[in-house]
Coordinates of C-alpha atoms in Angstrom, one line a residue:
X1 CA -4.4 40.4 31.7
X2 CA -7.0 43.0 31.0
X3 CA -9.5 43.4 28.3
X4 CA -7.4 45.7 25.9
X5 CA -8.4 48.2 23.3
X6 CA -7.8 45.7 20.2
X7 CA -10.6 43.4 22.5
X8 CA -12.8 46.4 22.5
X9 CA -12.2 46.8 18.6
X10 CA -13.0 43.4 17.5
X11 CA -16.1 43.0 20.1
X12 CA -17.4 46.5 18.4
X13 CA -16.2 46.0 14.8
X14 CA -18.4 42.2 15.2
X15 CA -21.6 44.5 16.6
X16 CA -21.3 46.9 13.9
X17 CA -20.9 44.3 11.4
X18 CA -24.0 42.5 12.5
X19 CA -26.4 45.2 12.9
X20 CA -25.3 46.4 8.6
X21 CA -24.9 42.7 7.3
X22 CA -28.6 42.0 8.8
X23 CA -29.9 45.3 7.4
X24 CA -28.5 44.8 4.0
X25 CA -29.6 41.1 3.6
X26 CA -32.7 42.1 4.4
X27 CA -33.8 44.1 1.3
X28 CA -36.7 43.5 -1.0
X29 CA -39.0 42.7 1.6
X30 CA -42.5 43.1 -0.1
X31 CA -44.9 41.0 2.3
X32 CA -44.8 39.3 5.3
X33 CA -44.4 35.7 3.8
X34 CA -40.6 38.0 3.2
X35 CA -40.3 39.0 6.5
X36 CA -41.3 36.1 8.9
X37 CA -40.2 33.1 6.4
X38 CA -37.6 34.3 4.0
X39 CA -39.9 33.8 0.5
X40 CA -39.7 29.8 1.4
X41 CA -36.7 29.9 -0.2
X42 CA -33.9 29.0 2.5
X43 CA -31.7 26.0 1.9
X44 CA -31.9 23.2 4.0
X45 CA -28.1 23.4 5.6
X46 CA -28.3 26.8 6.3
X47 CA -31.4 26.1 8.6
X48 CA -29.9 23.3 10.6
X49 CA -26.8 25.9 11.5
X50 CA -29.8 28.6 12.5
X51 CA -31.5 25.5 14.4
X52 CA -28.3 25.0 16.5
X53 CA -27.5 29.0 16.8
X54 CA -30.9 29.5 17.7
X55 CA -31.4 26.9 20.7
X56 CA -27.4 28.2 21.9
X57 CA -27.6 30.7 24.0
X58 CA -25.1 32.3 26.0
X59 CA -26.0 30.0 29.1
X60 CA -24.7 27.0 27.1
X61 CA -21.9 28.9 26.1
X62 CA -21.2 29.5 30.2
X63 CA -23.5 27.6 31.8
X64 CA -22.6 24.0 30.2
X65 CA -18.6 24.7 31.1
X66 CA -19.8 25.4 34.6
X67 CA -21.6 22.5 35.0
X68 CA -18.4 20.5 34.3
X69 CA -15.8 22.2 36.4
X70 CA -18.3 21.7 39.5
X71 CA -18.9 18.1 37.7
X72 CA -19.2 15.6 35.4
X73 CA -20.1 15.0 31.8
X74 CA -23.3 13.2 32.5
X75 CA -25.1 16.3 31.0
X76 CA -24.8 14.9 27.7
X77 CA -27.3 12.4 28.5
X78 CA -29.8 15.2 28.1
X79 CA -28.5 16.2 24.5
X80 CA -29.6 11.9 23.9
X81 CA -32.7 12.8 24.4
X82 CA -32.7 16.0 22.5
X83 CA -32.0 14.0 19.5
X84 CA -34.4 11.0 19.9
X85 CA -37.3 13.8 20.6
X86 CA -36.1 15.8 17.1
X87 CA -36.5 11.9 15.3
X88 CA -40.2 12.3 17.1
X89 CA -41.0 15.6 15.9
X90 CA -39.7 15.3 12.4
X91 CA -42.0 11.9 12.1
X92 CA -45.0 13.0 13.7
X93 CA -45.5 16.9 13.7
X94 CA -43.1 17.9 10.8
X95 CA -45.6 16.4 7.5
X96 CA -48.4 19.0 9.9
X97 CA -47.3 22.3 8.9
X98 CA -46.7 21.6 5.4
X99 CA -50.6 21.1 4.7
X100 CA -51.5 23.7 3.5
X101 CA -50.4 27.5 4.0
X102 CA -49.6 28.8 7.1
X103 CA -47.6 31.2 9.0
X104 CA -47.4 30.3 12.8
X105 CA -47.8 26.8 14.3
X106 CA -50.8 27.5 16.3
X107 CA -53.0 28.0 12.6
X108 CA -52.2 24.3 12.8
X109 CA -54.5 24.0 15.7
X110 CA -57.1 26.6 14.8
X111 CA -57.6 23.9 12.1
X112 CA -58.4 21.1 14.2
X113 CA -59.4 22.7 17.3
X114 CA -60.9 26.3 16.5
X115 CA -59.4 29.6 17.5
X116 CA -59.4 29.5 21.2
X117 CA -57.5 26.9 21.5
X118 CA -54.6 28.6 18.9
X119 CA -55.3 32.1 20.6
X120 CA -54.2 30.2 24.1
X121 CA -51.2 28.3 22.6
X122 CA -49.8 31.5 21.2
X123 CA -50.3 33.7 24.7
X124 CA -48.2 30.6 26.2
X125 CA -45.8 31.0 23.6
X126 CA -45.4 34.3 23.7
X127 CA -45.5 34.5 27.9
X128 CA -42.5 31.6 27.9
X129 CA -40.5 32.8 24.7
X130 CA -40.4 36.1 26.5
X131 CA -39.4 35.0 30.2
X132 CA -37.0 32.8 29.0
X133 CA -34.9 34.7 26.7
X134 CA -35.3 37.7 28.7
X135 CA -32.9 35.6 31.1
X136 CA -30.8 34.4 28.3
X137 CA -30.0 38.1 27.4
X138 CA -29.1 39.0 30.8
X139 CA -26.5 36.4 31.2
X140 CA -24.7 37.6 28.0
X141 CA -25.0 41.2 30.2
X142 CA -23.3 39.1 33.4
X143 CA -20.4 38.3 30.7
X144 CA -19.8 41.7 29.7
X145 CA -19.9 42.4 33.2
X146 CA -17.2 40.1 34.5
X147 CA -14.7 41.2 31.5
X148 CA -15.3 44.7 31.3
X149 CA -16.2 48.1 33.3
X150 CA -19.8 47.8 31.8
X151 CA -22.5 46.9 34.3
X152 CA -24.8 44.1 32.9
X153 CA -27.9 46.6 32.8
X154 CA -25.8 48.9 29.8
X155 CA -24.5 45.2 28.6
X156 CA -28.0 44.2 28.2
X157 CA -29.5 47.3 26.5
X158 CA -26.1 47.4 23.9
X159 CA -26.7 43.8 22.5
X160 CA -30.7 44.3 22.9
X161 CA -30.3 47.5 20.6
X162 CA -28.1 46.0 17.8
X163 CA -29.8 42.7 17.6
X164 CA -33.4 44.8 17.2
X165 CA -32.1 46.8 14.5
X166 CA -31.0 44.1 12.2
X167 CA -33.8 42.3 13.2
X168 CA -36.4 45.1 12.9
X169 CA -34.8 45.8 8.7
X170 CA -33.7 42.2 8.0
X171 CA -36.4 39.9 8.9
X172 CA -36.4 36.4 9.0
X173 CA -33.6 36.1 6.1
X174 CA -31.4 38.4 8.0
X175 CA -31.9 36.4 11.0
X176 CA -30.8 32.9 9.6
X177 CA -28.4 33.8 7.9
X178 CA -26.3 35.8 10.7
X179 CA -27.1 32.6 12.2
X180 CA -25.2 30.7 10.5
X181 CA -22.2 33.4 10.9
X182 CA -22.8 33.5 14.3
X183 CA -22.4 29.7 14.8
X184 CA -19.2 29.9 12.7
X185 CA -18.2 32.7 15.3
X186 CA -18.9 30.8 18.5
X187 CA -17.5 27.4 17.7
X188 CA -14.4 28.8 16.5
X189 CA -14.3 30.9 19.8
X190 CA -14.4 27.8 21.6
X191 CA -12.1 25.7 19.7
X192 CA -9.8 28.3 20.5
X193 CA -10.5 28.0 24.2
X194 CA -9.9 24.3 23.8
X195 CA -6.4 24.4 22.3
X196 CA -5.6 27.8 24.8
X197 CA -6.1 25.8 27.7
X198 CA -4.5 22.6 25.9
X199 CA -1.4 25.0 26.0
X200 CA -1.7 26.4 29.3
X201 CA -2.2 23.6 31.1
X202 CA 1.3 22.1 32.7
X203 CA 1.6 18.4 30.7
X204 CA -1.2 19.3 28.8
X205 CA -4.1 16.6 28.1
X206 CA -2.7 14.0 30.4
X207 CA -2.6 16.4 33.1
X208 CA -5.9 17.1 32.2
X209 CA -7.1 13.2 32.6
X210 CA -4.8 12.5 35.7
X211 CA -6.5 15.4 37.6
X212 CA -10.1 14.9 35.9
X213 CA -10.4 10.8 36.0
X214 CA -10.0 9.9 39.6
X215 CA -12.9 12.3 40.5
X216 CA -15.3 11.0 37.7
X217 CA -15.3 13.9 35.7
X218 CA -15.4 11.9 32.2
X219 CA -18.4 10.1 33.7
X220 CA -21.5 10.2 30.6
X221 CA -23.3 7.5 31.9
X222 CA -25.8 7.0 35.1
X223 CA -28.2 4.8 34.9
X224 CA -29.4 5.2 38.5
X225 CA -33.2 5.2 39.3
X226 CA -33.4 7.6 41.5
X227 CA -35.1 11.4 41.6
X228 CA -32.4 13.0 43.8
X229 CA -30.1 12.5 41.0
X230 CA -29.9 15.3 38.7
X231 CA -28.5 14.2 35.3
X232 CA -29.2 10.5 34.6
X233 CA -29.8 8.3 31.5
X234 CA -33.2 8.4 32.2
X235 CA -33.9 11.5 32.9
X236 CA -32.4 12.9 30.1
X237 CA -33.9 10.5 27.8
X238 CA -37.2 11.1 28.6
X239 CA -36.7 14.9 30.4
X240 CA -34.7 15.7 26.6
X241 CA -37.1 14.5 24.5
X242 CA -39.9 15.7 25.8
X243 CA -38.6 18.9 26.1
X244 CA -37.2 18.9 22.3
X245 CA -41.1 17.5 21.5
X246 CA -42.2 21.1 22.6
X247 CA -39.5 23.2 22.0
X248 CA -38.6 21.8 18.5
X249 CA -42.3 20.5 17.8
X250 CA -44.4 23.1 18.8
X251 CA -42.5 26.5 19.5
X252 CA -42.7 29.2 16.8
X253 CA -39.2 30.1 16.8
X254 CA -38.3 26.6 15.6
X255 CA -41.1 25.9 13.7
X256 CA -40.7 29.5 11.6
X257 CA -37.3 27.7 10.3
X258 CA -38.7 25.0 8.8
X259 CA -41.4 26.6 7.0
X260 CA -38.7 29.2 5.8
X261 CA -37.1 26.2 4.3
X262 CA -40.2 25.5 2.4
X263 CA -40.6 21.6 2.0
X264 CA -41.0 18.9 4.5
X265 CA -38.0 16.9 3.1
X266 CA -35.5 19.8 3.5
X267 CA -36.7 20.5 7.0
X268 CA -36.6 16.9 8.2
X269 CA -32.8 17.2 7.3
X270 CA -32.3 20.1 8.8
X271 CA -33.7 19.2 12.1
X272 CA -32.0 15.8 11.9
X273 CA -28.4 17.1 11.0
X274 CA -29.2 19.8 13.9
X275 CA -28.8 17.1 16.6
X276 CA -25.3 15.6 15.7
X277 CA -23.9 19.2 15.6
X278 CA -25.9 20.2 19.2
X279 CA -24.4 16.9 20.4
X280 CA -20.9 17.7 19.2
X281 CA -20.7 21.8 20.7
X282 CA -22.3 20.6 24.1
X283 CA -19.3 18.2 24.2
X284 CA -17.0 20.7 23.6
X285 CA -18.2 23.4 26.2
X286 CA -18.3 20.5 28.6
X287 CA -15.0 19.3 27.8
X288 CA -13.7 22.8 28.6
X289 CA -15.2 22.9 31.6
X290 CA -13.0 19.5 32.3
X291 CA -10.5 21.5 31.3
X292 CA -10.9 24.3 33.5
X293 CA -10.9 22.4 36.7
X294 CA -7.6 20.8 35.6
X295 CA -6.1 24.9 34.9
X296 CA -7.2 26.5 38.4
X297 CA -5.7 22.9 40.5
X298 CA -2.2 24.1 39.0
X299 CA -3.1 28.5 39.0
X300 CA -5.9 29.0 41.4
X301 CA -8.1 31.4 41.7
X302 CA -7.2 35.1 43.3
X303 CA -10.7 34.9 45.0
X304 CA -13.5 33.0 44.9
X305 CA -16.4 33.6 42.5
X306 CA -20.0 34.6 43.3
X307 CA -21.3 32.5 41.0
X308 CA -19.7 29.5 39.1
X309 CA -21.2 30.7 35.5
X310 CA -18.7 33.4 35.8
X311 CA -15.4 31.0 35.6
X312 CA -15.2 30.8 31.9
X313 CA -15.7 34.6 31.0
X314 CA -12.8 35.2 34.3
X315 CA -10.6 32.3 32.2
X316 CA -11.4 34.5 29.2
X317 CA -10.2 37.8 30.3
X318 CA -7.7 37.0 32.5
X319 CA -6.0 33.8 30.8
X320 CA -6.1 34.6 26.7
X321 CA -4.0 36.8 24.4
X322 CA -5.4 40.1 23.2
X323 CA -7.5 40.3 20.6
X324 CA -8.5 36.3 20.9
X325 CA -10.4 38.1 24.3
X326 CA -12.8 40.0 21.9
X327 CA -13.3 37.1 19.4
X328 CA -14.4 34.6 22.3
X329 CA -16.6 37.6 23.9
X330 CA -18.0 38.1 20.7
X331 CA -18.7 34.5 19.8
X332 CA -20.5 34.8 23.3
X333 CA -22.8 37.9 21.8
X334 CA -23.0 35.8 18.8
X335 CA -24.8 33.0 20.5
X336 CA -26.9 35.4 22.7
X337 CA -27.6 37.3 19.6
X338 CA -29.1 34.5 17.7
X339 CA -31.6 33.5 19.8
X340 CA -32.5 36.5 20.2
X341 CA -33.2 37.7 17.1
X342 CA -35.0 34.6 16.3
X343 CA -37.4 35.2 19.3
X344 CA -37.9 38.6 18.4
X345 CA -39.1 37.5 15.0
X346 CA -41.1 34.5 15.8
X347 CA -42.7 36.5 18.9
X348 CA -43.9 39.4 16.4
X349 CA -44.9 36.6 13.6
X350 CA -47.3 34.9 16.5
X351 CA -48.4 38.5 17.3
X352 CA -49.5 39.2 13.7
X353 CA -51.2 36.3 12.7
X354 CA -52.3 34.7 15.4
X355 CA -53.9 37.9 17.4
X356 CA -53.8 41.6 14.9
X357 CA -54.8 40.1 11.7
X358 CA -57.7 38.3 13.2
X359 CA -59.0 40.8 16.1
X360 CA -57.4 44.5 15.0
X361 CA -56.3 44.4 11.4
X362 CA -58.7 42.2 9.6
X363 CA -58.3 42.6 5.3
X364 CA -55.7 45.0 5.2
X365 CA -52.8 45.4 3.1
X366 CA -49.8 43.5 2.4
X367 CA -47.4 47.1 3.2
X368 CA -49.8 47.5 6.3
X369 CA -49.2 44.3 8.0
X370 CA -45.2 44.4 6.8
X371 CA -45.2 47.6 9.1
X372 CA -47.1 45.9 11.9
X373 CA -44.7 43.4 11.9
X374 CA -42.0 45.9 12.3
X375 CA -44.0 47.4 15.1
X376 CA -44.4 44.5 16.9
X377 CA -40.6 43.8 16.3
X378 CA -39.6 46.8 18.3
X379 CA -42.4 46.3 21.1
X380 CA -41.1 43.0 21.8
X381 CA -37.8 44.1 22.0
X382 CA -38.5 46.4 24.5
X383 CA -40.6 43.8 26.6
X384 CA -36.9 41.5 26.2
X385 CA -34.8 44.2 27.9
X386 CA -37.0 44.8 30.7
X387 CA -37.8 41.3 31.5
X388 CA -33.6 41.0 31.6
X389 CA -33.3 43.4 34.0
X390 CA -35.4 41.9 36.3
X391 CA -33.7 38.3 36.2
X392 CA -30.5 39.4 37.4
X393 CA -32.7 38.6 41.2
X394 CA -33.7 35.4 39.8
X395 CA -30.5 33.3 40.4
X396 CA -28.5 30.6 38.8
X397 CA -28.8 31.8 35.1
X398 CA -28.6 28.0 33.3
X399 CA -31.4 26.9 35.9

């Protein structure tokens, strides 16, 4: 099988939809309290689907199916720690940023600690946020690569453009709530997935645990002490929850939603809720992954792959029914999108009021600073694509 027209017409019908949906929910936008945190005024459900969307990128949507067909499930034992740190941060630094009015999470330690210290906490925000999603959109250009005759640079400027317009018109708002479409999108991609390969595979589930079981491949525990091991219980433990600490804790794309939300209660929730459903999608990508291995023992491979990330978008393209092709690429844009969108929004946010409104812009208008924001949207952007196309010489995309 090919990619076939009707795939092409449902991957650009969903890129079309996205870019006028985010533009059209955006309206009314008055102030920047509009554009970076939707008016307060988000419900508390909606921001634990953004939460998820927003911390799924395309690498978990290739990279965690990947990491199973080469091995085991033992990755979960990160996604442990990912929720105990989320119980840490919704304790300790959640009640923090609803004290008083704020837009960024580094204000938070201009209070305490004075500007320099909030000026340096944004630049590393803004110098990680930038690196690492820069990578994240060039995988999602690797997929389009692998099922199509686009080349991953074009595959990276066409998602790049779309997501920047509805980002650039629909703000924060626009940016949750295709979140929470785009998360419908993905998982129901990958539920497909699941039961395609269910059917494909010759005696179905318990060919899948005959093949799988003997070589460990259900495996979720290791307690082993030992550094050489990559994906232990203690590693992830401690490796997930201090990475969730930061990430969830401390990182302006994370902590935007929360304020958007508007109360500490609500956000607490939505953070909580957040890391049973991130528990429950890694298990299904991994699970496919399982599932993959068990496919290519019975239909192998024409050649091998240059890189293992690619052998769910090959399965994709070469194993599903036509149009099902374009809903699974497009749930992979989907989950590419939404972190995307959400860095480009939190990156101009820290840019506004961490750095302009304090150095460059001090007392000016409401409309002015609405329009720097904008700016800043589109600058960032830019700075996204370019940093994409140089991390296609940086190797293993999930690493």
């Amino acid at each position: 099988m090919e990619f076939t027209a009707l795939d092409y017409a449902v991957l650009s019908f969903y890129l079309i939809a996205s870019a006028v949906l985010g533009a059209l929910i955006g309206r009314g936008q008055k102030n920047i309290n509009d554009y970076f945190l939707a008016g307060k005024r988000v419900p508390w459900w909606a921001i634990s689907f953004s939460i998820v969307a927003t911390e799924t990128s395309t690498l978990t949507f290739i990279g965690a199916p990947a990491i199973a067909y080469t091995g085991n499930l033992t990755f979960l034992q990160v996604i442990v720690g990912y929720f105990f740190g989320r119980l840490l941060v919704s304790y300790f630094l959640l009640p923090s940023y609803f004290k008083g009015e704020i837009q960024t999470a580094y204000e938070v330690l201009n209070l305490r600690f004075g500007r320099k210290v909030q000026n340096f906490s944004a630049f590393l925000f803004q110098a990680s946020r930038s690196l690492a999603d820069g990578v994240r959109l060039f995988a999602t250009g690797l997929v389009l690569s692998v099922v199509t005759d686009i080349s991953d640079q074009w595959g990276v400027v066409m998602i790049g453009v779309v997501t920047i317009i509805y980002t650039l018109y629909g703000g924060m708002r626009a940016v949750i709530w295709n979140d929470v479409i785009q998360l419908c999108i993905y998982l129901t991609g990958a539920t497909l997935a699941f039961f395609i390969l269910l059917d494909r595979i010759p005696g179905g589930w318990s060919e899948v645990v005959s093949l799988a079981a003997p070589l460990n491949k259900f495996q979720f525990f290791d307690f082993t002490l030992s550094f050489s091991v990559a994906y232990t219980f203690w590693a992830g433990l401690l490796g997930g929850s201090f990475i969730t600490f930061a990430t969830h804790g401390t990182d302006q794309m994370l902590v935007q939603r929360y304020l958007a939300c508007g109360n500490k209660k609500g956000s607490q929730l939505a953070l909580i809720l957040s890391g049973f459903l991130v528990f429950g999608q890694f298990l299904l990508f991994l699970i496919i992954g399982v599932m993959l291995y068990a496919f290519y023992q019975h239909f192998p491979l024409d050649r091998e792959l240059e890189q293992m990330d690619r052998i769910f978008p090959t399965f994709i393209v070469q194993q599903m029914p036509p149009g099902i092709s374009g809903l699974i690429i497009a749930a992979i844009f989907a989950a590419a999108m939404s972190t995307l969108s959400s860095s480009l929004n939190s990156l101009a946010s820290s840019s506004v009021n961490d750095f302009y409104k304090t150095y460059w812009g001090k007392g000016l208008t409401e409309t002015h600073y609405l329009k720097a924001s904008r700016v800043f949207t589109l600058a960032w952007g830019a700075i996204l694509i370019g940093i994409s196309m140089m991390a296609r010489n940086w190797g293993e995309v999930l690493e």
